[in-house]
Coordinates of C-alpha atoms in Angstrom, one line a residue:
Chain A
M1 CA 61.0 -59.6 -47.1
A2 CA 59.4 -56.5 -48.6
L3 CA 56.0 -58.1 -48.1
I4 CA 56.7 -58.9 -44.5
G5 CA 57.8 -55.4 -44.0
R6 CA 54.6 -54.0 -45.5
K7 CA 52.6 -56.3 -43.2
D8 CA 54.5 -55.2 -40.2
G9 CA 54.0 -51.6 -41.1
R10 CA 50.3 -52.1 -41.6
L11 CA 50.0 -53.8 -38.2
H12 CA 52.0 -51.1 -36.6
R13 CA 49.7 -48.4 -38.0
L14 CA 46.6 -50.4 -37.0
G15 CA 48.0 -50.7 -33.5
I16 CA 48.5 -46.9 -33.3
V17 CA 45.0 -46.2 -34.4
A18 CA 43.6 -48.8 -32.0
I19 CA 45.5 -47.3 -29.1
A20 CA 44.5 -43.8 -30.0
A21 CA 40.9 -44.7 -30.3
A22 CA 41.0 -46.4 -26.9
V23 CA 42.6 -43.4 -25.3
T24 CA 40.2 -41.1 -27.0
G25 CA 37.2 -43.1 -25.8
I26 CA 38.5 -43.2 -22.3
M27 CA 39.0 -39.5 -22.2
G28 CA 35.7 -38.8 -23.8
V29 CA 33.9 -40.9 -21.2
K30 CA 35.7 -39.2 -18.5
G31 CA 35.0 -35.8 -20.0
S32 CA 31.3 -36.4 -20.2
R33 CA 30.9 -37.9 -16.8
V34 CA 27.9 -36.5 -15.0
R35 CA 28.5 -34.9 -11.7
A36 CA 26.2 -33.5 -9.1
V37 CA 26.3 -29.8 -8.3
S38 CA 24.3 -28.1 -5.6
F39 CA 23.7 -24.4 -5.1
G40 CA 26.2 -24.4 -2.3
D41 CA 29.0 -25.8 -4.4
V42 CA 28.6 -23.8 -7.6
A43 CA 30.6 -20.7 -8.3
L44 CA 28.4 -17.7 -8.8
Q45 CA 29.1 -14.3 -10.3
G46 CA 27.1 -11.8 -12.2
S47 CA 24.7 -9.0 -11.9
G48 CA 21.3 -8.9 -10.4
R49 CA 18.6 -6.8 -8.9
A50 CA 18.4 -5.5 -5.3
T51 CA 15.0 -4.4 -4.2
L52 CA 15.2 -2.7 -0.8
K53 CA 13.0 -0.8 1.6
V54 CA 15.3 1.2 3.8
V55 CA 13.8 2.6 7.0
Q56 CA 15.8 4.8 9.3
A57 CA 14.8 3.7 12.7
E58 CA 17.3 5.6 14.9
P59 CA 17.7 8.4 15.3
V60 CA 14.1 9.1 14.3
P61 CA 14.2 11.8 11.5
L62 CA 12.7 15.2 12.2
E63 CA 9.0 15.5 11.7
G64 CA 8.2 15.7 8.1
A65 CA 11.4 14.2 6.9
P66 CA 11.1 10.9 5.1
N67 CA 12.5 8.0 7.0
E68 CA 11.6 5.3 4.5
M69 CA 12.7 4.9 0.9
Q70 CA 12.6 2.4 -1.8
V71 CA 15.7 1.3 -3.6
F72 CA 15.8 -0.4 -6.9
A73 CA 19.5 -0.9 -7.6
R74 CA 21.8 -3.1 -9.6
L75 CA 23.4 -5.9 -7.6
T76 CA 26.8 -7.3 -8.1
Y77 CA 27.4 -10.8 -6.7
A78 CA 30.4 -13.1 -6.8
S79 CA 31.2 -16.1 -4.7
E80 CA 34.9 -15.5 -5.2
L81 CA 34.7 -12.3 -3.3
S82 CA 33.1 -13.9 -0.3
R83 CA 34.9 -14.2 3.0
F84 CA 33.5 -17.7 3.2
D85 CA 35.0 -20.7 1.4
R86 CA 31.6 -21.3 -0.2
G87 CA 30.0 -18.0 0.2
L88 CA 28.1 -15.6 -1.8
Y89 CA 29.1 -11.9 -1.7
T90 CA 26.6 -9.3 -2.9
R91 CA 27.0 -5.6 -3.1
T92 CA 24.5 -2.9 -3.8
T93 CA 25.4 0.8 -4.1
F94 CA 22.9 3.5 -4.3
T95 CA 22.2 7.1 -3.5
M96 CA 20.2 7.8 -0.4
P97 CA 17.5 10.1 -1.8
S98 CA 16.8 11.9 1.5
T99 CA 20.4 12.8 2.2
R100 CA 22.2 12.3 -1.2
E101 CA 24.7 10.1 0.6
T102 CA 26.0 7.0 -1.0
G103 CA 24.6 3.9 0.6
V104 CA 26.3 0.6 0.3
L105 CA 24.8 -2.7 1.4
V106 CA 27.1 -5.6 1.5
I107 CA 25.7 -9.1 2.3
D108 CA 27.9 -12.1 2.4
V109 CA 26.4 -15.5 3.2
D110 CA 27.9 -18.8 3.8
R111 CA 26.4 -21.5 1.5
S112 CA 28.4 -24.4 2.9
K113 CA 26.6 -27.5 4.3
G114 CA 23.5 -26.6 2.3
A115 CA 22.8 -23.5 4.4
K116 CA 19.7 -21.7 3.1
Q117 CA 18.8 -19.5 6.1
W118 CA 21.0 -17.0 7.9
D119 CA 20.2 -15.2 11.1
A120 CA 21.8 -12.0 12.1
A121 CA 23.5 -13.7 15.0
S122 CA 24.9 -16.6 13.0
H123 CA 28.4 -16.8 11.8
G124 CA 27.2 -17.6 8.3
L125 CA 26.1 -14.1 7.7
A126 CA 28.4 -11.1 7.3
A127 CA 26.5 -7.9 6.4
R128 CA 27.3 -4.3 6.4
F129 CA 25.4 -1.2 5.5
Y130 CA 27.3 2.0 5.4
T131 CA 26.8 5.5 4.0
L132 CA 29.3 8.0 2.7
A133 CA 28.6 11.7 2.7
S134 CA 30.3 12.1 -0.6
K135 CA 32.1 10.1 -3.2
T136 CA 35.4 11.0 -1.8
A137 CA 34.6 10.5 1.9
R138 CA 36.7 7.8 3.5
V139 CA 34.8 7.6 6.8
P140 CA 31.3 6.3 6.7
S141 CA 28.7 8.5 8.4
F142 CA 26.8 5.3 9.2
D143 CA 28.5 2.0 9.4
G144 CA 26.2 -0.7 10.7
S145 CA 26.3 -4.4 11.2
P146 CA 23.4 -6.8 11.7
A147 CA 21.7 -6.6 15.0
S148 CA 18.6 -8.7 14.2
G149 CA 16.8 -10.1 11.3
S150 CA 17.3 -13.0 8.9
L151 CA 17.7 -13.9 5.3
A152 CA 16.6 -16.9 3.4
L153 CA 17.3 -18.5 0.1
D154 CA 13.9 -18.2 -1.5
A155 CA 14.8 -19.9 -4.8
S156 CA 17.8 -21.2 -6.5
V157 CA 18.6 -23.2 -9.5
V158 CA 21.8 -24.6 -11.0
G159 CA 21.8 -25.0 -14.8
A160 CA 24.4 -26.3 -17.1
E161 CA 25.5 -22.8 -18.1
R162 CA 23.9 -20.6 -15.5
A163 CA 22.8 -20.5 -11.9
G164 CA 20.3 -18.2 -10.3
F165 CA 19.0 -17.3 -6.9
R166 CA 16.7 -15.1 -4.9
I167 CA 17.4 -14.2 -1.3
T168 CA 14.8 -12.4 0.8
G169 CA 14.5 -11.2 4.3
W170 CA 15.2 -8.3 6.5
L171 CA 17.9 -7.0 8.6
E172 CA 18.3 -4.4 11.3
L173 CA 21.7 -2.8 10.9
R174 CA 23.0 -0.9 13.9
D175 CA 25.9 1.5 14.2
P176 CA 26.9 2.0 17.8
G177 CA 28.1 5.5 17.1
A178 CA 31.3 7.3 18.0
D179 CA 31.5 5.8 21.4
R180 CA 31.4 2.3 19.9
I181 CA 29.1 1.2 22.7
P182 CA 25.8 -0.3 21.9
D183 CA 22.5 1.0 23.2
T184 CA 23.7 4.5 23.9
A185 CA 22.3 7.8 22.7
D186 CA 24.5 8.1 19.7
D187 CA 23.4 4.8 18.2
A188 CA 21.9 4.7 14.8
S189 CA 20.1 2.0 13.0
Y190 CA 18.4 1.1 9.7
E191 CA 15.9 -1.6 9.1
I192 CA 16.0 -2.9 5.5
D193 CA 13.7 -5.2 3.7
I194 CA 15.8 -7.1 1.3
E195 CA 15.3 -9.0 -2.0
L196 CA 18.4 -9.9 -3.9
E197 CA 17.8 -11.6 -7.2
S198 CA 20.1 -12.8 -10.0
V199 CA 19.5 -11.8 -13.5
P200 CA 18.3 -14.0 -15.1
P201 CA 16.2 -15.0 -12.2
P202 CA 15.8 -18.7 -11.3
E203 CA 12.5 -19.1 -13.0
E204 CA 13.9 -17.9 -16.3
I205 CA 16.8 -20.4 -16.1
T206 CA 14.4 -23.2 -15.6
G207 CA 12.4 -22.1 -18.5
Q208 CA 9.5 -20.9 -16.5
T209 CA 7.9 -17.5 -16.8
P210 CA 10.2 -14.9 -15.2
R211 CA 8.8 -12.7 -12.6
P212 CA 8.8 -9.1 -13.5
P213 CA 11.1 -6.9 -11.4
H214 CA 9.5 -5.0 -8.6
E215 CA 8.8 -1.4 -9.3
P216 CA 8.0 1.7 -7.2
V217 CA 4.6 1.7 -5.6
G218 CA 2.2 3.8 -7.5
G219 CA 3.9 3.7 -10.7
Q220 CA 5.5 7.1 -10.3
C221 CA 8.9 7.9 -9.0
D222 CA 9.2 10.4 -6.2
P223 CA 12.8 11.3 -6.1
A224 CA 12.6 11.9 -2.4
L225 CA 11.4 8.5 -1.6
C226 CA 13.0 6.1 -4.1
W227 CA 16.1 5.5 -6.0
E228 CA 16.6 3.4 -9.0
D229 CA 19.4 2.8 -11.5
D230 CA 19.3 1.5 -15.0
G231 CA 21.1 -1.6 -14.1
Y232 CA 18.3 -2.7 -11.9
Y233 CA 16.2 -3.5 -14.9
D234 CA 19.0 -5.0 -16.9
T235 CA 17.3 -6.8 -19.8
Y236 CA 13.9 -5.8 -18.5
W237 CA 14.1 -2.1 -19.4
Y238 CA 11.1 -0.1 -18.5
G239 CA 12.4 3.2 -19.6
P240 CA 12.9 6.3 -17.5
G241 CA 10.6 7.0 -14.7
C242 CA 9.1 4.5 -12.3
G243 CA 6.7 2.0 -13.4
D244 CA 6.2 3.0 -17.0
A245 CA 6.7 -0.1 -18.9
D246 CA 8.0 0.1 -22.4
V247 CA 7.7 -3.6 -22.9
G248 CA 5.4 -6.1 -21.6
Y249 CA 5.9 -9.7 -20.9
E250 CA 4.9 -12.2 -23.4
T251 CA 3.7 -14.7 -21.0
T252 CA 0.7 -16.8 -20.7
D253 CA -0.9 -17.7 -17.5
D254 CA -1.3 -21.4 -17.1
G255 CA -2.7 -21.3 -13.6
C256 CA 0.0 -23.6 -12.5
S257 CA 2.9 -21.4 -12.0
S258 CA 2.2 -20.9 -8.4
D259 CA 3.1 -24.5 -8.0
T260 CA 6.4 -24.2 -9.6
V261 CA 7.6 -20.8 -8.5
D262 CA 7.4 -19.3 -5.1
D263 CA 6.4 -15.8 -5.7
G264 CA 6.1 -14.6 -2.2
G265 CA 2.4 -14.4 -2.5
D266 CA 1.9 -10.7 -3.1
G267 CA -1.0 -11.5 -5.3
T268 CA -0.9 -8.3 -7.3
V269 CA -0.5 -7.5 -10.9
G270 CA 2.8 -5.9 -11.9
G271 CA 5.3 -7.7 -9.9
G272 CA 3.9 -7.0 -6.5
D273 CA 4.3 -3.3 -6.4
G274 CA 1.4 -2.3 -8.5
G275 CA 3.6 -0.7 -11.2
G276 CA 4.4 -1.8 -14.6
D277 CA 2.0 -1.1 -17.4
G278 CA 1.4 -4.1 -19.4
V279 CA 3.2 -6.4 -17.1
Y280 CA 1.5 -9.6 -16.5
D281 CA 2.0 -11.3 -13.3
P282 CA 1.7 -15.0 -14.0
Y283 CA 1.6 -15.8 -10.3
D284 CA -1.6 -14.0 -9.7
P285 CA -4.1 -16.7 -9.2
S286 CA -6.9 -14.3 -9.7
V287 CA -5.9 -13.8 -13.3
T288 CA -7.7 -16.0 -15.8
S289 CA -5.6 -18.5 -17.5
S290 CA -5.3 -18.0 -21.2
D291 CA -4.1 -21.4 -22.3
G292 CA -4.3 -23.7 -19.5
G293 CA -0.8 -25.0 -19.8
C294 CA 1.3 -25.7 -16.8
G295 CA 4.6 -24.1 -17.5
G296 CA 6.5 -21.3 -19.0
G297 CA 7.4 -23.2 -22.0
D298 CA 7.4 -20.0 -24.0
S299 CA 10.3 -18.5 -22.2
T300 CA 13.3 -17.6 -24.2
D301 CA 16.5 -18.5 -22.4
G302 CA 17.1 -21.8 -24.1
S303 CA 17.2 -23.5 -20.9
G304 CA 16.0 -26.7 -22.1
S305 CA 12.5 -26.4 -20.7
D306 CA 11.3 -24.4 -23.6
D307 CA 10.9 -25.2 -27.2
T308 CA 8.5 -27.8 -26.4
S309 CA 5.4 -28.2 -28.4
D310 CA 3.5 -29.6 -25.5
S311 CA 1.4 -26.8 -24.4
S312 CA -0.4 -28.7 -21.8
G313 CA 2.0 -30.4 -19.6
C314 CA 4.7 -28.7 -17.5
D315 CA 7.5 -27.3 -19.4
G316 CA 10.1 -29.7 -20.6
S317 CA 8.1 -32.7 -19.6
D318 CA 8.3 -34.2 -22.9
D319 CA 12.0 -34.0 -23.4
S320 CA 14.1 -35.8 -21.0
S321 CA 17.3 -34.6 -22.6
S322 CA 16.4 -31.1 -21.7
S323 CA 17.4 -31.8 -18.1
S324 CA 20.9 -30.7 -18.8
D325 CA 20.0 -27.2 -19.4
G326 CA 18.3 -25.9 -16.4
C327 CA 15.3 -27.8 -15.6
D328 CA 17.7 -30.1 -13.9
G329 CA 16.9 -30.1 -10.3
G330 CA 15.7 -33.6 -10.4
D331 CA 18.0 -36.1 -9.1
D332 CA 16.4 -39.0 -10.7
S333 CA 16.1 -40.2 -14.2
S334 CA 13.0 -38.2 -14.7
S335 CA 14.5 -34.9 -14.1
S336 CA 12.9 -33.4 -17.1
G337 CA 10.7 -31.1 -15.2
C338 CA 7.2 -32.3 -14.8
D339 CA 7.5 -36.0 -14.9
D340 CA 3.9 -36.7 -14.6
S341 CA 3.2 -37.3 -18.2
S342 CA -0.3 -38.2 -17.5
S343 CA -1.0 -34.5 -17.4
S344 CA -0.2 -34.2 -21.0
G345 CA -3.1 -32.8 -22.9
S346 CA -5.0 -31.8 -19.8
G347 CA -2.7 -29.4 -18.2
C348 CA -4.6 -27.6 -15.5
S349 CA -7.8 -27.2 -17.2
D350 CA -9.7 -27.4 -14.0
S351 CA -7.8 -24.8 -12.3
S352 CA -7.7 -21.6 -14.2
S353 CA -8.2 -19.6 -11.1
S354 CA -6.8 -21.8 -8.4
G355 CA -3.6 -23.1 -9.7
C356 CA -2.9 -26.8 -9.8
S357 CA -2.5 -27.6 -6.2
D358 CA -5.8 -29.3 -6.0
S359 CA -5.3 -31.3 -9.1
A360 CA -3.5 -34.5 -8.9
S361 CA -3.8 -35.1 -12.5
S362 CA -2.4 -31.8 -13.5
G363 CA 1.1 -32.9 -13.4
C364 CA 2.2 -29.5 -12.2
S365 CA 3.2 -30.6 -8.8
G366 CA 5.9 -32.5 -10.5
C367 CA 7.6 -29.3 -11.4
E368 CA 8.2 -28.4 -7.8
G369 CA 11.5 -29.4 -6.6
D370 CA 12.5 -30.7 -10.0
T371 CA 13.2 -27.3 -11.4
L372 CA 13.9 -25.0 -8.5
E373 CA 16.0 -25.7 -5.5
R374 CA 14.1 -24.4 -2.5
A375 CA 15.2 -23.6 0.9
S376 CA 14.2 -27.2 1.8
G377 CA 14.9 -28.7 -1.6
T378 CA 17.4 -31.2 -2.5
S379 CA 20.5 -30.3 -4.4
A380 CA 20.3 -29.8 -8.0
T381 CA 22.1 -32.1 -10.3
R382 CA 23.4 -31.3 -13.7
P383 CA 25.2 -33.2 -16.3
A384 CA 28.5 -31.4 -16.7
S385 CA 29.3 -30.3 -20.1
T386 CA 32.1 -32.1 -21.7
Q387 CA 35.3 -31.1 -20.0
G388 CA 36.8 -28.8 -22.6
D389 CA 40.4 -29.6 -22.0
A390 CA 40.1 -33.3 -22.0
A391 CA 38.0 -33.3 -25.1
W392 CA 40.4 -31.1 -27.0
I393 CA 43.4 -33.2 -25.8
S394 CA 41.7 -36.3 -26.9
V395 CA 40.8 -34.9 -30.3
L396 CA 44.3 -33.7 -30.8
L397 CA 45.7 -36.9 -29.7
F398 CA 43.5 -38.8 -32.0
L399 CA 44.4 -36.6 -35.0
G400 CA 48.1 -36.8 -34.1
S401 CA 47.9 -40.5 -33.9
L402 CA 46.2 -40.7 -37.3
G403 CA 48.9 -38.6 -38.7
A404 CA 51.6 -40.8 -37.2
A405 CA 49.8 -43.9 -38.6
V406 CA 49.5 -42.6 -42.1
R407 CA 52.8 -40.8 -42.4
R408 CA 55.2 -42.0 -45.0
R409 CA 58.1 -44.0 -43.6
D410 CA 61.4 -42.5 -44.6
Chain B
M1 CA 68.9 -34.5 -17.3
R2 CA 68.4 -36.5 -20.4
T3 CA 66.0 -33.9 -21.7
S4 CA 68.5 -31.1 -21.0
L5 CA 71.3 -33.0 -22.9
L6 CA 69.0 -33.6 -25.8
A7 CA 68.0 -30.0 -25.9
L8 CA 71.7 -29.0 -25.9
V9 CA 72.5 -31.3 -28.7
M10 CA 69.6 -30.2 -30.8
C11 CA 70.4 -26.5 -30.2
A12 CA 74.0 -27.1 -31.0
M13 CA 72.9 -28.7 -34.3
I14 CA 70.6 -25.9 -35.1
G15 CA 72.7 -23.0 -34.0
G16 CA 76.2 -24.5 -34.3
V17 CA 76.2 -26.2 -37.7
G18 CA 75.7 -23.0 -39.6
R19 CA 77.5 -20.5 -37.4
A20 CA 79.9 -18.6 -39.5
D21 CA 81.8 -17.1 -36.5
P22 CA 82.2 -18.1 -33.0
G23 CA 79.7 -16.2 -31.0
T24 CA 77.2 -16.3 -28.2
W25 CA 74.5 -18.9 -27.8
F26 CA 72.7 -17.6 -24.7
M27 CA 71.0 -14.4 -23.9
V28 CA 69.6 -12.8 -20.8
E29 CA 67.4 -9.8 -21.2
G30 CA 65.9 -7.5 -18.7
G31 CA 63.1 -5.0 -19.4
L32 CA 61.4 -2.1 -17.7
G33 CA 58.6 -0.1 -19.0
Y34 CA 55.0 1.1 -19.0
G35 CA 51.9 -1.0 -19.4
V36 CA 48.3 -0.4 -20.3
A37 CA 46.3 -3.4 -19.1
D38 CA 43.4 -3.0 -21.5
A39 CA 42.3 -6.5 -20.9
F40 CA 40.7 -5.3 -17.7
P41 CA 37.6 -3.2 -17.8
E42 CA 39.1 -0.2 -16.0
A43 CA 42.2 -0.2 -18.3
P44 CA 44.7 0.3 -15.5
T45 CA 48.2 1.5 -16.2
G46 CA 51.5 1.0 -14.4
L47 CA 54.9 -0.5 -14.4
S48 CA 55.9 -3.6 -16.2
T49 CA 59.1 -5.5 -15.8
G50 CA 60.3 -8.6 -17.7
L51 CA 63.0 -11.1 -17.9
T52 CA 63.8 -13.1 -21.0
L53 CA 66.1 -16.1 -21.3
G54 CA 67.1 -17.4 -24.7
F55 CA 69.2 -19.9 -26.5
G56 CA 69.9 -19.9 -30.2
G57 CA 71.9 -18.5 -33.0
K58 CA 72.2 -17.8 -36.7
P59 CA 72.0 -20.7 -39.1
K60 CA 74.6 -20.6 -41.9
G61 CA 73.5 -18.7 -44.9
W62 CA 70.7 -17.0 -43.1
P63 CA 70.6 -13.4 -42.2
L64 CA 68.2 -14.1 -39.3
R65 CA 68.9 -15.2 -35.8
F66 CA 66.6 -17.5 -34.0
Y67 CA 66.2 -17.9 -30.3
G68 CA 64.1 -20.2 -28.3
I69 CA 63.0 -18.0 -25.4
V70 CA 61.2 -18.0 -22.1
N71 CA 59.6 -14.8 -21.0
L72 CA 58.7 -13.9 -17.4
A73 CA 56.8 -10.6 -16.9
W74 CA 55.4 -8.8 -14.0
G75 CA 53.0 -5.9 -14.0
S76 CA 51.7 -3.6 -11.4
Y77 CA 48.7 -1.5 -12.5
D78 CA 46.1 0.6 -10.9
A79 CA 43.2 2.8 -11.9
D80 CA 40.6 5.0 -10.3
V81 CA 37.1 4.2 -11.1
T82 CA 34.2 6.6 -10.6
S83 CA 30.7 5.6 -11.0
D84 CA 27.5 7.5 -10.5
V85 CA 27.5 7.0 -6.8
D86 CA 30.9 5.5 -5.9
R87 CA 34.6 6.1 -6.2
S88 CA 37.0 3.2 -6.1
T89 CA 40.6 2.3 -6.8
I90 CA 41.5 -1.0 -8.4
A91 CA 45.0 -2.5 -8.3
R92 CA 46.2 -5.4 -10.4
S93 CA 49.3 -7.4 -10.0
T94 CA 50.0 -9.6 -13.0
F95 CA 52.5 -12.3 -13.7
S96 CA 53.0 -14.1 -17.0
Y97 CA 55.3 -16.9 -18.2
S98 CA 55.5 -17.9 -21.8
A99 CA 57.8 -19.6 -24.2
G100 CA 58.3 -19.2 -27.9
L101 CA 60.5 -18.0 -30.7
R102 CA 62.4 -14.8 -31.2
V103 CA 63.7 -13.8 -34.6
L104 CA 66.3 -11.1 -35.0
A105 CA 66.8 -9.4 -38.4
P106 CA 69.7 -7.1 -39.1
L107 CA 68.6 -3.7 -40.4
Y108 CA 71.5 -1.3 -40.4
R109 CA 75.0 -1.8 -39.1
R110 CA 74.3 -3.0 -35.5
L111 CA 70.7 -2.3 -35.5
R112 CA 68.4 -5.3 -35.4
F113 CA 64.7 -5.8 -35.6
L114 CA 63.2 -8.1 -33.1
S115 CA 60.0 -10.1 -33.3
E116 CA 58.6 -12.7 -30.9
V117 CA 55.7 -15.0 -30.6
T118 CA 55.1 -16.8 -27.3
I119 CA 52.4 -18.8 -25.5
G120 CA 52.1 -19.4 -21.9
G121 CA 50.1 -18.6 -18.8
Y122 CA 48.8 -15.4 -17.2
S123 CA 47.7 -14.7 -13.6
V124 CA 46.4 -11.7 -12.0
A125 CA 45.7 -10.7 -8.4
S126 CA 43.2 -7.9 -8.1
E127 CA 42.3 -5.8 -5.2
A128 CA 39.8 -3.0 -5.0
A129 CA 39.4 -0.2 -2.5
L130 CA 35.7 0.4 -2.9
A131 CA 33.8 3.5 -1.7
S132 CA 37.0 5.5 -1.4
G133 CA 38.6 2.8 0.7
A134 CA 35.7 2.1 3.0
E135 CA 35.7 -1.5 1.8
H136 CA 38.3 -3.8 0.3
V137 CA 37.7 -6.9 -1.9
S138 CA 40.1 -9.0 -3.8
N139 CA 40.3 -12.0 -6.1
D140 CA 42.5 -14.0 -8.4
D141 CA 42.2 -15.0 -12.0
G142 CA 44.2 -16.8 -14.6
S143 CA 44.3 -17.4 -18.3
F144 CA 46.1 -18.9 -21.2
L145 CA 48.4 -16.3 -22.8
V146 CA 49.4 -15.5 -26.3
G147 CA 52.1 -12.9 -26.7
I148 CA 53.6 -11.1 -29.6
A149 CA 56.3 -8.5 -29.5
A150 CA 58.4 -6.3 -31.8
G151 CA 61.3 -4.0 -31.2
L152 CA 64.7 -2.7 -32.0
Q153 CA 68.1 -3.6 -30.6
W154 CA 71.4 -2.0 -31.0
R155 CA 74.2 -4.4 -30.3
F156 CA 77.1 -2.4 -28.9
N157 CA 79.4 -5.3 -28.9
L158 CA 79.5 -9.1 -28.8
W159 CA 78.1 -9.2 -25.3
F160 CA 75.7 -6.4 -24.9
S161 CA 72.6 -4.8 -26.5
L162 CA 70.2 -2.1 -25.7
G163 CA 66.7 -1.9 -27.1
A164 CA 63.1 -0.9 -27.0
R165 CA 60.2 -3.1 -27.6
A166 CA 56.4 -3.2 -27.6
D167 CA 54.5 -6.2 -26.4
I168 CA 50.9 -7.2 -26.9
Q169 CA 49.6 -9.8 -24.5
F170 CA 46.4 -11.6 -25.2
P171 CA 45.1 -13.3 -22.0
T172 CA 42.5 -15.3 -23.8
G173 CA 40.7 -16.9 -20.9
L174 CA 40.1 -14.3 -18.3
S175 CA 36.6 -14.4 -16.8
S176 CA 34.2 -12.5 -18.8
F177 CA 32.6 -11.2 -15.7
D178 CA 35.1 -9.3 -13.6
P179 CA 33.6 -9.0 -10.1
I180 CA 36.2 -6.6 -8.9
A181 CA 35.5 -4.1 -11.7
E182 CA 31.8 -4.7 -11.5
A183 CA 31.8 -4.0 -7.7
A184 CA 33.6 -0.8 -8.4
G185 CA 31.0 0.2 -11.0
T186 CA 32.8 -0.6 -14.2
P187 CA 31.0 -3.0 -16.6
S188 CA 33.0 -6.0 -17.5
S189 CA 32.1 -5.4 -21.2
N190 CA 34.6 -2.5 -21.1
A191 CA 37.4 -5.0 -21.1
G192 CA 39.5 -5.3 -24.2
A193 CA 41.3 -8.3 -25.6
S194 CA 44.9 -7.4 -24.8
N195 CA 47.5 -5.6 -22.8
F196 CA 50.1 -3.3 -24.3
L197 CA 53.6 -3.0 -22.8
F198 CA 56.3 -0.6 -23.9
S199 CA 59.7 -1.2 -22.4
L200 CA 63.4 -0.6 -22.7
T201 CA 65.6 -3.6 -22.6
A202 CA 69.2 -4.5 -21.8
T203 CA 70.5 -7.8 -23.2
L204 CA 73.5 -9.8 -22.3
H205 CA 74.8 -12.2 -24.9
L206 CA 76.7 -15.1 -23.4

């Protein structure tokens, strides 16, 4: 009898362990299931950079008074603050150098249905630019809404841990004045060139060379014409003043970056504005390549495209597992960035000054679309990290079951 | 129903077996006080209210009383935020629910020391009036909650106590980036780990 009892007990415990293992396996599989996430679906929040050129169009300032200024301001963005279900709310606050008023630019775009362009007349764009004479003023002296212009999603990327974007365009914001009737004498309007960029920017998330932030033209800050705050530079601190770089970018030009990152084509050194000592613009095709590689494999964000020893192919091309960390735009099994492995070893050797666009063997063209979601790109996919709750529950369940199986029967 | 019956039986076993004197098994406690919501970057302050339901008693031979409790707490906090270029007001409405254990220890005559440990959930609805009210934004957030409390109670009679207590709430899972505070110009990194509540309580023993 005692022997039978021990056998029954042993079978009972084995049964518990088997069931626990099965449940754990099922939950583990469920937890690690890969799901697709596009830029329009992902929740976004964080800080970024807003580079603005604000032009007072109406009323025309008095002769000699500046009507144009540059703004380099910290940006706050959060999808959960958007009025749209799948929107992106951005807010930039700065001091108007000419008037010392507080200027606030709010842009809220609807990302649903894969929208990547927004016109002033469309329902998918809600923007407002208002100014306050003082911190305590409750009534804006200017309160304009979009009258014309458009914005576009210049680049976006969805990584496993981070997502980034860049929105560019311009808007004319018009305040109808006290009479609230458009096109009357008391109207006022501003035209604003806009670049809104997350920090880190999309390129950095994908492991490519990040683009340096814009800086005031001329490398010197004229308080009357520009305004900048410390948050604009964030991790890219240039020190006080405008355009005096304290740190440079440890990047190497591979001659291929222009294929993978849309830089806007300013073609200048220093982030497009001419400032930034020691700042290297990797997108300048006129700059001689130093290593002939094809990607920013030396970037530092751990996004999966870096840490590769392959200095010739595009970043991350030799590590398919890296797709989960940023260079994940590809929706096929070769989503590891540049999937043209034939480029390995050659890189862009023939294109130090012209990029890789003419080189079919360079492999660089494979980066495009795989790493950055463009305005016309496909949705990015990412393997979701193991669902934390399910994983923990399964682990606890398994441990608890083991405890139940081995406990002493009283 | 079965669960409730089982709970009653278990509690009767715990609290009833050792009870030296007939007494109360239930308690209902209301609290009103002041809170510092340091878990938010702007550290708002305001009114906190709470309701505690409990069931338990004193095991035989033990000086301590044990109660299984459920805490419900509401908070209404606000703060003015001034940045270099902006001035804003942030209002937070919080609600928490938690369950755990309360232990009462007799100190002197009818004075008792109270301590609690609870776990539960925490939710917050935030609204900011940015740029001195020119713009309004709002959002919601939620978190797992760990709460601890300590206080004193004076039991006037079998049915009624008055006391004071201090609570520390640890909402462990609030978003590390607080868009409301950031939009108002306060860095999320200013947020602390916990909220502090100080309240006066009135307890009915039933």
